Amino acid sequence: MHNYHDQEFFEKYSVRTDLALEAHQVVTEHQGPPLPGVKVSTVEKDKAVISRVIVENEVGARMIGKAPGRYSTIESPALREHNREMHEELARYLAEELDWFIQDTQLGPEEPILVVGLGNWNATPDALGPRVVQNLMVTRHLLGMTPPELRRGLRPVAAISPGVLGLTGIETGEIIMGVTERIGAKAVICIDALASRSVERLCSTIQISDTGIHPGAGVGNRRQAINQETLGIPVIAIGVPTVVHATTIVADAMDLLAGQRPQSAVEERAPQRTTFHVDPRTLMSTPSQQGIESTPPGLPHLSGPEKHQLIREVLAPYMGTMIVTPKEIDVLIDEVTDVVAGALNIVFHEGVDYDEVFQYLT
Amino acid sequence: MHNYHDQEFFEKYSVRTDLALEAHQVVTEHQGPPLPGVKVSTVEKDKAVISRVIVENEVGARMIGKAPGRYSTIESPALREHNREMHEELARYLAEELDWFIQDTQLGPEEPILVVGLGNWNATPDALGPRVVQNLMVTRHLLGMTPPELRRGLRPVAAISPGVLGLTGIETGEIIMGVTERIGAKAVICIDALASRSVERLCSTIQISDTGIHPGAGVGNRRQAINQETLGIPVIAIGVPTVVHATTIVADAMDLLAGQRPQSAVEERAPQRTTFHVDPRTLMSTPSQQGIESTPPGLPHLSGPEKHQLIREVLAPYMGTMIVTPKEIDVLIDEVTDVVAGALNIVFHEGVDYDEVFQYLT
Amino acid sequence: MHNYHDQEFFEKYSVRTDLALEAHQVVTEHQGPPLPGVKVSTVEKDKAVISRVIVENEVGARMIGKAPGRYSTIESPALREHNREMHEELARYLAEELDWFIQDTQLGPEEPILVVGLGNWNATPDALGPRVVQNLMVTRHLLGMTPPELRRGLRPVAAISPGVLGLTGIETGEIIMGVTERIGAKAVICIDALASRSVERLCSTIQISDTGIHPGAGVGNRRQAINQETLGIPVIAIGVPTVVHATTIVADAMDLLAGQRPQSAVEERAPQRTTFHVDPRTLMSTPSQQGIESTPPGLPHLSGPEKHQLIREVLAPYMGTMIVTPKEIDVLIDEVTDVVAGALNIVFHEGVDYDEVFQYLT
Amino acid sequence: MHNYHDQEFFEKYSVRTDLALEAHQVVTEHQGPPLPGVKVSTVEKDKAVISRVIVENEVGARMIGKAPGRYSTIESPALREHNREMHEELARYLAEELDWFIQDTQLGPEEPILVVGLGNWNATPDALGPRVVQNLMVTRHLLGMTPPELRRGLRPVAAISPGVLGLTGIETGEIIMGVTERIGAKAVICIDALASRSVERLCSTIQISDTGIHPGAGVGNRRQAINQETLGIPVIAIGVPTVVHATTIVADAMDLLAGQRPQSAVEERAPQRTTFHVDPRTLMSTPSQQGIESTPPGLPHLSGPEKHQLIREVLAPYMGTMIVTPKEIDVLIDEVTDVVAGALNIVFHEGVDYDEVFQYLT
């Protein structure tokens, strides 16, 4: 179901992840940086770590199992807190990252954008997209009636929540194609809930990328890609992990049980992360780590791919569609919605008083 | 905002209504039946009154202010009750009426239909359409993979809830056009919440018609027609009144206060309605009625059009966007959703065990 | 159903209102200020008008139909806007007014308070109380385990949403009595959605009072008083108008139609309100006003009490349980919830970092 | 946090379960039936298996780790299906089991019952209780006004959803005590969402018991017992598993991976369960089972208690508050709500036309 980059990567490392940053970490733990064809830069903010990964070519793509393109990740446990000031700051960070992507599309300031809230309104962990759309300020219908000289540089923004295949009978990609063609959108921004590899990332990480949505990614079951190739216009995807698959958590748990690396060794490898309570290391133990650790007596000694295959085969019948999610997911989704909708409103309408917009345009 | 039939009718009778049955009653109260170009037949069931109005030509259309086509109305106070057996019966009545319309479209049994839930998921009285879609059994994605000889006569059904202009920035009609083209739908069924003239009709009346959705009709603010002319395929609209505009209730109240006709006179005129607690007569007093009644001392003597214009001009600034709705609207919408979704499931999948469908097709 | 003050007032002025400020305006328009036993003071803030009414004794109580006690009203159209900064400012105003009431109860800083969210979670316009409770920071369970010397002056706050009679079978007052006794609460703060006389006040006015909740007031159907007399501890009520009864809107509409006072006259009478788009004058026309205005030809000339009685008798069968509410009520309730919950959190936990509270106490 | 029976049982078998049936199965797999002081009988219905466990005395209680009393379990995968007829049948089964418990309390037919919906309305997997209350027909407020000779044997039913400690600051038990005292309820029926040991049981099993709610049981974090001892009146608990704790799923997964017993052996031991797709055997492998199986090379050989302790210690920091739940939990909760509310309405109002009740009593 995944694309060929993903598949090759999985066969090599037995890890599936929607996050380029996680994939990059897996590989560098194996063979050490730098990776050819992949550029990574990280900035630490007061309450967030922002990393940009650029996959420059096919070499890099095969290396980390992600299509060539740009990926930006904002990691912040503060996303989970109910703290308005913090959310406003995170929304500004996200807006800046989005702006990096939008600049790159070379969209004119008045060209129309379609925001797409992927997912199922009625399944809480999958409802992020529709809830963001619900809180978005849209302008396309106001600007449509306005002569260009009065638009004052405003961008027409439209938004839809196309629903999920099981409730519509229509591939999400088909609906988006139909609508973008009809309204002449020049770029698409998709919001999606992702399945993560790690409980620590749930509602604490946001990834933006320009490589679109892959079939089989996300919480839902999309079978069709939503990207520049299929739509003919730039697609920016904003994804937030909200669930972990039950089989994933078992595999990670077994790695954890199979032996933790000594803390000191960890500190040396990833010193920049010490201020951060989400520690991806503990959640990403990989075959090489298992190899170098002494296995506690009686615990398994399978190597990664074998182990993961075993887990999947034995557990799938029992845990197939089970998801792992925080008890308080209903509240967490609202917090993240706030930040993502806030960032989009800043990006689209920065410097414009929305009341003023309405005053002139309605 | 309304089409020209509506406008001419309004100027003559000062009544606006989305229901052809109400329009027909207004005119016959003025000039008595029969009306040229309009055929009406009524059937009384145990708990419902079902009326079919056929507007045969332009003469009839101008007469009652409704486009030429078919209109069917199911009136039943039992729609408001929380009674499963009753709802199943009403769903069967609605399914029969829908079948009358679908037969007329000459759709093949395997041609795809798109169901459209109009309205705003987050505004209770406007949420009927999206809630029906939520409860619908869709099959298009299952059948798409199945060779024709295994489809066993099943019809591909898809469904969307396109949202409202204020939240999407896109005319609902544009989204529907984009999607029908993309998926090759051969007919559209729209579900919509209507603004009614009468509190008694709220959640107790269902109208089906083949003339589509008119701009300005419904609870929302659509500006574009959704009909065979704009989509190029048959459009069947299912509408249920869920709100009354505040200015309408004032106008009706003033009519009521201005003098009721004696009950006896009423009984003679509309004997077939005596078993029915929803009495449209009391809610549709028209200029002629006011004329023939003695006006109580001190109460107004304005004729219809003047009165309505006065009401609108004076009250609009205070009551512009106010709606009148039953206290228990949240529950009532759920009851009606049950019946409409049930009817569609019967129409689309009659005689098919849905579990069986899934067994063969997934 | 109302208390005797209300009843006497109604018979005299044919106006029912839950707001002391409205009642005061009705009487002063009749006989001019000052009223014996009633003190009123008004402060204009940047975006709000705050009025305090003190009914000093039985004379004042009979005069304006409100029990002796304190009433504070915050009027601000900004309550309806989606504007965080504005909401934070309004929350601070509300917190200050609440503080005035709490000071008066002479509660010790560590004495426990019970917040009660009245109303029905599932009927949007009645859901204000439960939604505020949902967003409240409660501390009682944390403090219960903490030795007094470590409580650092924190007040134990508990909160319940007791539901409505039709869904529980229990008078709300009984539940509150049972819980306050059991937990030893020393004061109760009730949040309630009110039925207003005016569409302009919907979600734009907040009243605080120390006279409790009267039977028959609010959107629901309470039959039992919730006040210091019945509970034995101080009761502070926070009420926000969210609906207008359909019969009220008709009566007001008829007053409006019966003739507006010339604008100039209005300006002279209530100059302090000119900055304010909610103009209670237009929504409160009283018999005396009708008397002094010339009645337009053909419009009614009934005096207030007769008119209102007529309206009720004729319309009740048709409009009995109908409510008038803004189309966008779902959104407006969320905005007001924000402000009220914010104000309570400020009042209860001012100067305390909530994270810090949790750190020390859990 | 659990009671002493639970604790002793856990130390012996390293299994925690809220279901008496599961506990019984664990012990009999160890030492074979019959167990002294425990009686079990099972009836297979068309689409459900109904088991009654009676713990007769302290001997039995220590044996299976459950307080002396009655336990009834309805197991049916059909609970998860959206099928009205099936749900009506399951509701009748549940009503019969409830009746067995109510008979035992020797309640008079007119003595009042309080139904309590435990859990958090806003956290989907914990919302079962409040949703059942929402759909319940309550009569206490109607009967309160009716003279006994007109009550026609109707039972006064009241219902509350007290909320959860984190949102109210009040132990649920305190609220229930306060309300039962105040209204003079003679029995309490609690509805609760449980944490299960098995993903297969999620929304497919209902347990009724007369031993009340234990601290620490359920999805929430109750610290106080709700039972006959604390309330002074009979307490019947209806529990439905809706989540599995993340640490539980890991332990079960490791058992699964450590080697399945041969199918044939299983068939012999539990032949009565062959018609049933929920197979608790696969989800309940215990230390003794691991002992008798050959361990696959490289997989762990820890015995139960050690293993579970290890899992908890290592995983708790990473998976502490994570829950495992089906993707479609929002829909499943609605299905179960339907059945439980339906059963209660049958038990309380069997043979009474509810419309008729209202007609006479309101």
mmCIF file of C-alpha atoms in Angstrom, chain C residues 114 120-122 133-136 138-142 145 157-162 165-171 173-175 177-179 181-183 223, chain D residues 114 120-122 133-136 138-142 145 157-162 165-171 173-175 177-179 181-183 223:
data_model
loop_
_atom_site.group_PDB
_atom_site.id
_atom_site.type_symbol
_atom_site.label_atom_id
_atom_site.label_comp_id
_atom_site.label_asym_id
_atom_site.label_seq_id
_atom_site.Cartn_x
_atom_site.Cartn_y
_atom_site.Cartn_z
ATOM 1 C CA LEU C 114 -19.791 24.292 44.298
ATOM 2 C CA ASN C 120 -29.377 20.377 29.085
ATOM 3 C CA TRP C 121 -26.097 19.361 27.507
ATOM 4 C CA ASN C 122 -27.900 18.194 24.388
ATOM 5 C CA VAL C 133 -18.452 23.271 33.962
ATOM 6 C CA GLN C 134 -16.625 21.294 31.280
ATOM 7 C CA ASN C 135 -14.060 24.100 30.967
ATOM 8 C CA LEU C 136 -13.646 24.830 34.640
ATOM 9 C CA VAL C 138 -11.675 22.143 39.753
ATOM 10 C CA THR C 139 -9.419 21.676 42.770
ATOM 11 C CA ARG C 140 -11.437 20.092 45.561
ATOM 12 C CA HIS C 141 -10.169 16.566 44.871
ATOM 13 C CA LEU C 142 -6.577 17.784 44.838
ATOM 14 C CA MET C 145 -5.528 15.224 50.356
ATOM 15 C CA VAL C 157 -13.751 24.218 43.869
ATOM 16 C CA ALA C 158 -16.137 21.453 42.832
ATOM 17 C CA ALA C 159 -18.566 21.450 39.899
ATOM 18 C CA ILE C 160 -21.554 19.463 38.673
ATOM 19 C CA SER C 161 -23.949 19.515 35.723
ATOM 20 C CA PRO C 162 -27.094 18.057 37.284
ATOM 21 C CA LEU C 165 -35.895 17.407 35.086
ATOM 22 C CA GLY C 166 -37.136 15.743 31.908
ATOM 23 C CA LEU C 167 -33.982 13.633 31.623
ATOM 24 C CA THR C 168 -33.301 12.947 35.303
ATOM 25 C CA GLY C 169 -36.737 12.796 36.883
ATOM 26 C CA ILE C 170 -35.246 14.847 39.726
ATOM 27 C CA GLU C 171 -35.700 18.537 40.468
ATOM 28 C CA GLY C 173 -32.636 21.787 43.331
ATOM 29 C CA GLU C 174 -32.854 18.368 44.979
ATOM 30 C CA ILE C 175 -29.613 17.224 43.340
ATOM 31 C CA MET C 177 -29.086 20.087 47.950
ATOM 32 C CA GLY C 178 -27.949 16.468 48.111
ATOM 33 C CA VAL C 179 -24.487 17.313 46.806
ATOM 34 C CA GLU C 181 -24.809 18.721 52.040
ATOM 35 C CA ARG C 182 -22.623 15.749 51.229
ATOM 36 C CA ILE C 183 -19.514 17.768 50.336
ATOM 37 C CA ARG C 223 -40.253 24.258 39.525
ATOM 38 C CA LEU D 114 -31.865 5.666 40.559
ATOM 39 C CA ASN D 120 -17.085 11.159 31.071
ATOM 40 C CA TRP D 121 -19.486 12.426 28.446
ATOM 41 C CA ASN D 122 -16.612 13.919 26.464
ATOM 42 C CA VAL D 133 -28.966 7.955 30.768
ATOM 43 C CA GLN D 134 -29.598 10.289 27.842
ATOM 44 C CA ASN D 135 -31.757 7.616 26.189
ATOM 45 C CA LEU D 136 -33.603 6.452 29.273
ATOM 46 C CA VAL D 138 -37.523 8.556 33.424
ATOM 47 C CA THR D 139 -40.813 8.699 35.318
ATOM 48 C CA ARG D 140 -40.126 9.863 38.848
ATOM 49 C CA HIS D 141 -41.097 13.481 38.152
ATOM 50 C CA LEU D 142 -44.354 12.381 36.532
ATOM 51 C CA MET D 145 -47.616 14.265 41.408
ATOM 52 C CA VAL D 157 -37.226 5.933 37.752
ATOM 53 C CA ALA D 158 -34.692 8.752 38.108
ATOM 54 C CA ALA D 159 -31.293 9.044 36.435
ATOM 55 C CA ILE D 160 -28.108 11.089 36.758
ATOM 56 C CA SER D 161 -24.734 11.347 35.051
ATOM 57 C CA PRO D 162 -22.514 12.519 37.896
ATOM 58 C CA LEU D 165 -13.605 13.214 39.520
ATOM 59 C CA GLY D 166 -11.230 15.208 37.328
ATOM 60 C CA LEU D 167 -14.065 17.412 36.059
ATOM 61 C CA THR D 168 -16.184 17.673 39.210
ATOM 62 C CA GLY D 169 -13.660 17.519 42.053
ATOM 63 C CA ILE D 170 -16.125 15.197 43.786
ATOM 64 C CA GLU D 171 -15.916 11.425 44.185
ATOM 65 C CA GLY D 173 -19.793 7.942 45.175
ATOM 66 C CA GLU D 174 -20.353 11.139 47.141
ATOM 67 C CA ILE D 175 -22.684 12.550 44.503
ATOM 68 C CA MET D 177 -24.949 9.163 48.135
ATOM 69 C CA GLY D 178 -26.134 12.748 48.259
ATOM 70 C CA VAL D 179 -28.772 12.161 45.581
ATOM 71 C CA GLU D 181 -30.551 10.122 50.280
ATOM 72 C CA ARG D 182 -32.285 13.215 49.027
ATOM 73 C CA ILE D 183 -34.732 11.402 46.717
ATOM 74 C CA ARG D 223 -11.224 5.747 44.487
#
